[in-house]
Amino acid sequence: MDENNQEQENFTINMTCQFCWQLATSDYVCTNSTNCMTVSCPRQRYNATCTVRDHIHCLGNRVFPKMLYCNWTGGYKWSTALALSITLGGFGADRFYLGQWREGLGKLFSFGGLGIWTLIDVLLIGVGYVGPADGSLYI
């Protein structure tokens, strides 16, 4: 239908010409793995079957296989990181705990950025923005 609610035979679709497997990760949904090890396996991958969302236009098969990385944890607890940030954040204990020793040294020798860096880190760790240095997830 056009602007005047008249039927039209032709229509135009603007789209980027790319294959379905080249789309951004937000444009398709993949199956989750049931055989991933969750502790200390940072580079483990699994075969997933991905399906393109209905409103996305692409070339090729709309269902395709893809190798995805497993979610894993290195054993870091969010509650411990937050408690360290609140109590000993001025000395960089939270950053040392998360494996970010360079930032920990910076906080240690600047007394937590005179308190400002400590307050910002409490907020960033509290919302989950700052995580373990190895790329793992919190327990």
mmCIF file of N, CA, C and O in Angstrom, residues 57-122:
data_model
loop_
_atom_site.group_PDB
_atom_site.id
_atom_site.type_symbol
_atom_site.label_atom_id
_atom_site.label_comp_id
_atom_site.label_asym_id
_atom_site.label_seq_id
_atom_site.Cartn_x
_atom_site.Cartn_y
_atom_site.Cartn_z
ATOM 1 N N HIS A 57 16.709 -9.143 6.130
ATOM 2 C CA HIS A 57 16.880 -9.651 4.769
ATOM 3 C C HIS A 57 18.356 -9.921 4.525
ATOM 4 O O HIS A 57 19.206 -9.083 4.817
ATOM 5 N N CYS A 58 18.654 -11.098 3.966
ATOM 6 C CA CYS A 58 20.039 -11.464 3.674
ATOM 7 C C CYS A 58 20.053 -12.508 2.569
ATOM 8 O O CYS A 58 19.011 -13.052 2.188
ATOM 9 N N LEU A 59 21.241 -12.793 2.071
ATOM 10 C CA LEU A 59 21.414 -13.770 1.004
ATOM 11 C C LEU A 59 21.782 -15.129 1.587
ATOM 12 O O LEU A 59 22.436 -15.205 2.619
ATOM 13 N N GLY A 60 21.397 -16.203 0.919
ATOM 14 C CA GLY A 60 21.792 -17.546 1.347
ATOM 15 C C GLY A 60 20.798 -18.151 2.318
ATOM 16 O O GLY A 60 19.666 -17.688 2.476
ATOM 17 N N ASN A 61 21.233 -19.219 2.972
ATOM 18 C CA ASN A 61 20.382 -19.945 3.912
ATOM 19 C C ASN A 61 20.128 -19.111 5.162
ATOM 20 O O ASN A 61 21.044 -18.545 5.730
ATOM 21 N N ARG A 62 18.865 -19.109 5.604
ATOM 22 C CA ARG A 62 18.508 -18.361 6.808
ATOM 23 C C ARG A 62 18.826 -19.146 8.073
ATOM 24 O O ARG A 62 18.794 -18.615 9.161
ATOM 25 N N VAL A 63 19.143 -20.420 7.930
ATOM 26 C CA VAL A 63 19.602 -21.267 9.036
ATOM 27 C C VAL A 63 21.000 -21.733 8.674
ATOM 28 O O VAL A 63 21.208 -22.311 7.605
ATOM 29 N N PHE A 64 21.980 -21.475 9.534
ATOM 30 C CA PHE A 64 23.370 -21.786 9.207
ATOM 31 C C PHE A 64 24.124 -22.212 10.463
ATOM 32 O O PHE A 64 23.772 -21.829 11.573
ATOM 33 N N PRO A 65 25.173 -23.030 10.300
ATOM 34 C CA PRO A 65 25.990 -23.430 11.452
ATOM 35 C C PRO A 65 27.043 -22.369 11.757
ATOM 36 O O PRO A 65 27.502 -21.664 10.864
ATOM 37 N N LYS A 66 27.413 -22.254 13.025
ATOM 38 C CA LYS A 66 28.432 -21.286 13.416
ATOM 39 C C LYS A 66 29.165 -21.811 14.647
ATOM 40 O O LYS A 66 28.563 -22.403 15.531
ATOM 41 N N MET A 67 30.486 -21.603 14.673
ATOM 42 C CA MET A 67 31.286 -21.968 15.839
ATOM 43 C C MET A 67 31.287 -20.782 16.799
ATOM 44 O O MET A 67 31.719 -19.683 16.446
ATOM 45 N N LEU A 68 30.825 -20.993 18.030
ATOM 46 C CA LEU A 68 30.763 -19.942 19.039
ATOM 47 C C LEU A 68 31.596 -20.332 20.251
ATOM 48 O O LEU A 68 31.782 -21.516 20.530
ATOM 49 N N TYR A 69 32.088 -19.328 20.963
ATOM 50 C CA TYR A 69 32.856 -19.570 22.174
ATOM 51 C C TYR A 69 31.924 -19.875 23.342
ATOM 52 O O TYR A 69 30.842 -19.303 23.457
ATOM 53 N N CYS A 70 32.359 -20.757 24.205
ATOM 54 C CA CYS A 70 31.595 -21.085 25.419
ATOM 55 C C CYS A 70 31.739 -19.959 26.440
ATOM 56 O O CYS A 70 32.773 -19.310 26.514
ATOM 57 N N ASN A 71 30.678 -19.756 27.224
ATOM 58 C CA ASN A 71 30.783 -18.873 28.388
ATOM 59 C C ASN A 71 31.534 -19.640 29.462
ATOM 60 O O ASN A 71 31.289 -20.826 29.677
ATOM 61 N N TRP A 72 32.441 -18.980 30.147
ATOM 62 C CA TRP A 72 33.247 -19.669 31.148
ATOM 63 C C TRP A 72 33.549 -18.733 32.291
ATOM 64 O O TRP A 72 33.385 -17.526 32.171
ATOM 65 N N THR A 73 33.952 -19.306 33.392
ATOM 66 C CA THR A 73 34.282 -18.513 34.564
ATOM 67 C C THR A 73 35.649 -18.907 35.089
ATOM 68 O O THR A 73 36.039 -20.060 34.986
ATOM 69 N N GLY A 74 36.362 -17.935 35.594
ATOM 70 C CA GLY A 74 37.672 -18.188 36.183
ATOM 71 C C GLY A 74 37.599 -18.299 37.695
ATOM 72 O O GLY A 74 38.615 -18.402 38.363
ATOM 73 N N GLY A 75 36.390 -18.258 38.271
ATOM 74 C CA GLY A 75 36.219 -18.412 39.704
ATOM 75 C C GLY A 75 36.110 -17.110 40.467
ATOM 76 O O GLY A 75 36.132 -17.118 41.697
ATOM 77 N N TYR A 76 35.989 -15.990 39.779
ATOM 78 C CA TYR A 76 35.870 -14.699 40.449
ATOM 79 C C TYR A 76 34.418 -14.451 40.845
ATOM 80 O O TYR A 76 33.511 -14.654 40.049
ATOM 81 N N LYS A 77 34.202 -13.986 42.064
ATOM 82 C CA LYS A 77 32.849 -13.679 42.543
ATOM 83 C C LYS A 77 32.603 -12.181 42.478
ATOM 84 O O LYS A 77 33.453 -11.384 42.873
ATOM 85 N N TRP A 78 31.426 -11.826 42.002
ATOM 86 C CA TRP A 78 31.051 -10.415 41.914
ATOM 87 C C TRP A 78 30.932 -9.813 43.319
ATOM 88 O O TRP A 78 31.365 -8.683 43.554
ATOM 89 N N SER A 79 30.378 -10.567 44.241
ATOM 90 C CA SER A 79 30.180 -10.040 45.597
ATOM 91 C C SER A 79 31.527 -9.756 46.277
ATOM 92 O O SER A 79 31.664 -8.765 46.993
ATOM 93 N N THR A 80 32.521 -10.615 46.042
ATOM 94 C CA THR A 80 33.850 -10.385 46.620
ATOM 95 C C THR A 80 34.495 -9.146 46.018
ATOM 96 O O THR A 80 35.087 -8.332 46.735
ATOM 97 N N ALA A 81 34.376 -9.008 44.693
ATOM 98 C CA ALA A 81 34.949 -7.832 44.030
ATOM 99 C C ALA A 81 34.299 -6.548 44.538
ATOM 100 O O ALA A 81 34.979 -5.547 44.786
ATOM 101 N N LEU A 82 32.985 -6.562 44.729
ATOM 102 C CA LEU A 82 32.282 -5.376 45.223
ATOM 103 C C LEU A 82 32.668 -5.071 46.667
ATOM 104 O O LEU A 82 32.907 -3.909 47.013
ATOM 105 N N ALA A 83 32.770 -6.109 47.496
ATOM 106 C CA ALA A 83 33.167 -5.888 48.896
ATOM 107 C C ALA A 83 34.582 -5.333 48.984
ATOM 108 O O ALA A 83 34.855 -4.422 49.776
ATOM 109 N N LEU A 84 35.490 -5.853 48.174
ATOM 110 C CA LEU A 84 36.854 -5.320 48.162
ATOM 111 C C LEU A 84 36.886 -3.884 47.656
ATOM 112 O O LEU A 84 37.658 -3.063 48.141
ATOM 113 N N SER A 85 36.055 -3.574 46.673
ATOM 114 C CA SER A 85 36.019 -2.218 46.139
ATOM 115 C C SER A 85 35.522 -1.227 47.184
ATOM 116 O O SER A 85 36.040 -0.115 47.281
ATOM 117 N N ILE A 86 34.532 -1.630 47.964
ATOM 118 C CA ILE A 86 33.982 -0.738 48.984
ATOM 119 C C ILE A 86 34.957 -0.563 50.147
ATOM 120 O O ILE A 86 35.177 0.552 50.622
ATOM 121 N N THR A 87 35.561 -1.663 50.602
ATOM 122 C CA THR A 87 36.394 -1.591 51.809
ATOM 123 C C THR A 87 37.849 -1.215 51.530
ATOM 124 O O THR A 87 38.407 -0.365 52.217
ATOM 125 N N LEU A 88 38.463 -1.849 50.551
ATOM 126 C CA LEU A 88 39.896 -1.634 50.288
ATOM 127 C C LEU A 88 40.153 -1.088 48.887
ATOM 128 O O LEU A 88 41.256 -1.218 48.361
ATOM 129 N N GLY A 89 39.140 -0.478 48.294
ATOM 130 C CA GLY A 89 39.282 0.051 46.938
ATOM 131 C C GLY A 89 40.318 1.144 46.808
ATOM 132 O O GLY A 89 40.942 1.303 45.770
ATOM 133 N N GLY A 90 40.533 1.901 47.866
ATOM 134 C CA GLY A 90 41.533 2.968 47.835
ATOM 135 C C GLY A 90 42.953 2.444 47.691
ATOM 136 O O GLY A 90 43.852 3.167 47.268
ATOM 137 N N PHE A 91 43.145 1.174 48.019
ATOM 138 C CA PHE A 91 44.466 0.559 47.884
ATOM 139 C C PHE A 91 44.558 -0.344 46.651
ATOM 140 O O PHE A 91 45.553 -1.028 46.450
ATOM 141 N N GLY A 92 43.508 -0.385 45.856
ATOM 142 C CA GLY A 92 43.526 -1.165 44.621
ATOM 143 C C GLY A 92 43.256 -2.639 44.797
ATOM 144 O O GLY A 92 43.467 -3.422 43.875
ATOM 145 N N ALA A 93 42.775 -3.053 45.971
ATOM 146 C CA ALA A 93 42.558 -4.476 46.233
ATOM 147 C C ALA A 93 41.552 -5.093 45.261
ATOM 148 O O ALA A 93 41.701 -6.250 44.856
ATOM 149 N N ASP A 94 40.531 -4.332 44.878
ATOM 150 C CA ASP A 94 39.540 -4.851 43.946
ATOM 151 C C ASP A 94 40.153 -5.155 42.582
ATOM 152 O O ASP A 94 39.894 -6.191 41.975
ATOM 153 N N ARG A 95 41.005 -4.258 42.102
ATOM 154 C CA ARG A 95 41.651 -4.470 40.800
ATOM 155 C C ARG A 95 42.669 -5.600 40.854
ATOM 156 O O ARG A 95 42.788 -6.378 39.916
ATOM 157 N N PHE A 96 43.400 -5.715 41.960
ATOM 158 C CA PHE A 96 44.327 -6.841 42.112
ATOM 159 C C PHE A 96 43.562 -8.157 42.121
ATOM 160 O O PHE A 96 43.974 -9.133 41.491
ATOM 161 N N TYR A 97 42.437 -8.208 42.814
ATOM 162 C CA TYR A 97 41.618 -9.416 42.874
ATOM 163 C C TYR A 97 41.141 -9.836 41.488
ATOM 164 O O TYR A 97 41.115 -11.015 41.154
ATOM 165 N N LEU A 98 40.754 -8.874 40.652
ATOM 166 C CA LEU A 98 40.242 -9.175 39.315
ATOM 167 C C LEU A 98 41.351 -9.433 38.300
ATOM 168 O O LEU A 98 41.069 -9.685 37.136
ATOM 169 N N GLY A 99 42.604 -9.360 38.720
ATOM 170 C CA GLY A 99 43.713 -9.638 37.820
ATOM 171 C C GLY A 99 44.181 -8.432 37.033
ATOM 172 O O GLY A 99 44.993 -8.558 36.125
ATOM 173 N N GLN A 100 43.692 -7.271 37.364
ATOM 174 C CA GLN A 100 44.082 -6.037 36.673
ATOM 175 C C GLN A 100 45.140 -5.338 37.509
ATOM 176 O O GLN A 100 44.909 -4.307 38.112
ATOM 177 N N TRP A 101 46.332 -5.906 37.523
ATOM 178 C CA TRP A 101 47.371 -5.442 38.434
ATOM 179 C C TRP A 101 47.907 -4.058 38.072
ATOM 180 O O TRP A 101 48.324 -3.316 38.946
ATOM 181 N N ARG A 102 47.887 -3.666 36.812
ATOM 182 C CA ARG A 102 48.371 -2.326 36.441
ATOM 183 C C ARG A 102 47.465 -1.241 37.025
ATOM 184 O O ARG A 102 47.946 -0.254 37.580
ATOM 185 N N GLU A 103 46.157 -1.449 36.879
ATOM 186 C CA GLU A 103 45.213 -0.500 37.473
ATOM 187 C C GLU A 103 45.306 -0.538 38.992
ATOM 188 O O GLU A 103 45.151 0.476 39.668
ATOM 189 N N GLY A 104 45.558 -1.722 39.547
ATOM 190 C CA GLY A 104 45.726 -1.860 40.993
ATOM 191 C C GLY A 104 46.905 -1.060 41.508
ATOM 192 O O GLY A 104 46.817 -0.390 42.537
ATOM 193 N N LEU A 105 48.020 -1.110 40.774
ATOM 194 C CA LEU A 105 49.185 -0.304 41.162
ATOM 195 C C LEU A 105 48.879 1.186 41.063
ATOM 196 O O LEU A 105 49.287 1.978 41.917
ATOM 197 N N GLY A 106 48.147 1.570 40.018
ATOM 198 C CA GLY A 106 47.766 2.978 39.862
ATOM 199 C C GLY A 106 46.919 3.468 41.019
ATOM 200 O O GLY A 106 47.123 4.556 41.547
ATOM 201 N N LYS A 107 45.963 2.643 41.427
ATOM 202 C CA LYS A 107 45.115 3.020 42.562
ATOM 203 C C LYS A 107 45.903 3.019 43.862
ATOM 204 O O LYS A 107 45.688 3.871 44.721
ATOM 205 N N LEU A 108 46.824 2.049 44.009
ATOM 206 C CA LEU A 108 47.615 1.959 45.233
ATOM 207 C C LEU A 108 48.479 3.191 45.434
ATOM 208 O O LEU A 108 48.502 3.780 46.514
ATOM 209 N N PHE A 109 49.172 3.622 44.385
ATOM 210 C CA PHE A 109 50.098 4.742 44.520
ATOM 211 C C PHE A 109 49.423 6.109 44.427
ATOM 212 O O PHE A 109 50.036 7.124 44.732
ATOM 213 N N SER A 110 48.155 6.150 44.022
ATOM 214 C CA SER A 110 47.445 7.439 44.000
ATOM 215 C C SER A 110 46.357 7.490 45.078
ATOM 216 O O SER A 110 45.523 8.382 45.062
ATOM 217 N N PHE A 111 46.396 6.507 45.991
ATOM 218 C CA PHE A 111 45.397 6.411 47.053
ATOM 219 C C PHE A 111 43.980 6.421 46.482
ATOM 220 O O PHE A 111 43.108 7.157 46.935
ATOM 221 N N GLY A 112 43.798 5.576 45.492
ATOM 222 C CA GLY A 112 42.471 5.459 44.878
ATOM 223 C C GLY A 112 42.079 6.685 44.095
ATOM 224 O O GLY A 112 40.900 7.001 43.986
ATOM 225 N N GLY A 113 43.066 7.354 43.491
ATOM 226 C CA GLY A 113 42.758 8.584 42.764
ATOM 227 C C GLY A 113 42.182 9.624 43.695
ATOM 228 O O GLY A 113 41.266 10.360 43.323
ATOM 229 N N LEU A 114 42.755 9.675 44.915
ATOM 230 C CA LEU A 114 42.276 10.562 45.987
ATOM 231 C C LEU A 114 40.794 10.330 46.277
ATOM 232 O O LEU A 114 40.054 11.253 46.607
ATOM 233 N N GLY A 115 40.366 9.084 46.151
ATOM 234 C CA GLY A 115 38.988 8.710 46.482
ATOM 235 C C GLY A 115 38.030 8.731 45.320
ATOM 236 O O GLY A 115 37.007 8.052 45.345
ATOM 237 N N ILE A 116 38.354 9.503 44.286
ATOM 238 C CA ILE A 116 37.438 9.611 43.142
ATOM 239 C C ILE A 116 37.425 8.307 42.345
ATOM 240 O O ILE A 116 36.363 7.787 41.995
ATOM 241 N N TRP A 117 38.606 7.750 42.059
ATOM 242 C CA TRP A 117 38.715 6.505 41.315
ATOM 243 C C TRP A 117 38.026 5.375 42.094
ATOM 244 O O TRP A 117 37.387 4.503 41.511
ATOM 245 N N THR A 118 38.139 5.408 43.406
ATOM 246 C CA THR A 118 37.511 4.382 44.241
ATOM 247 C C THR A 118 35.995 4.439 44.117
ATOM 248 O O THR A 118 35.339 3.408 43.946
ATOM 249 N N LEU A 119 35.416 5.628 44.180
ATOM 250 C CA LEU A 119 33.966 5.768 44.053
ATOM 251 C C LEU A 119 33.480 5.327 42.681
ATOM 252 O O LEU A 119 32.447 4.664 42.553
ATOM 253 N N ILE A 120 34.228 5.677 41.649
ATOM 254 C CA ILE A 120 33.855 5.270 40.289
ATOM 255 C C ILE A 120 33.937 3.753 40.152
ATOM 256 O O ILE A 120 33.061 3.124 39.549
ATOM 257 N N ASP A 121 34.982 3.132 40.739
ATOM 258 C CA ASP A 121 35.115 1.680 40.662
ATOM 259 C C ASP A 121 34.007 0.957 41.414
ATOM 260 O O ASP A 121 33.557 -0.103 40.966
ATOM 261 N N VAL A 122 33.562 1.486 42.539
ATOM 262 C CA VAL A 122 32.437 0.868 43.250
ATOM 263 C C VAL A 122 31.221 0.841 42.334
ATOM 264 O O VAL A 122 30.529 -0.185 42.232
#
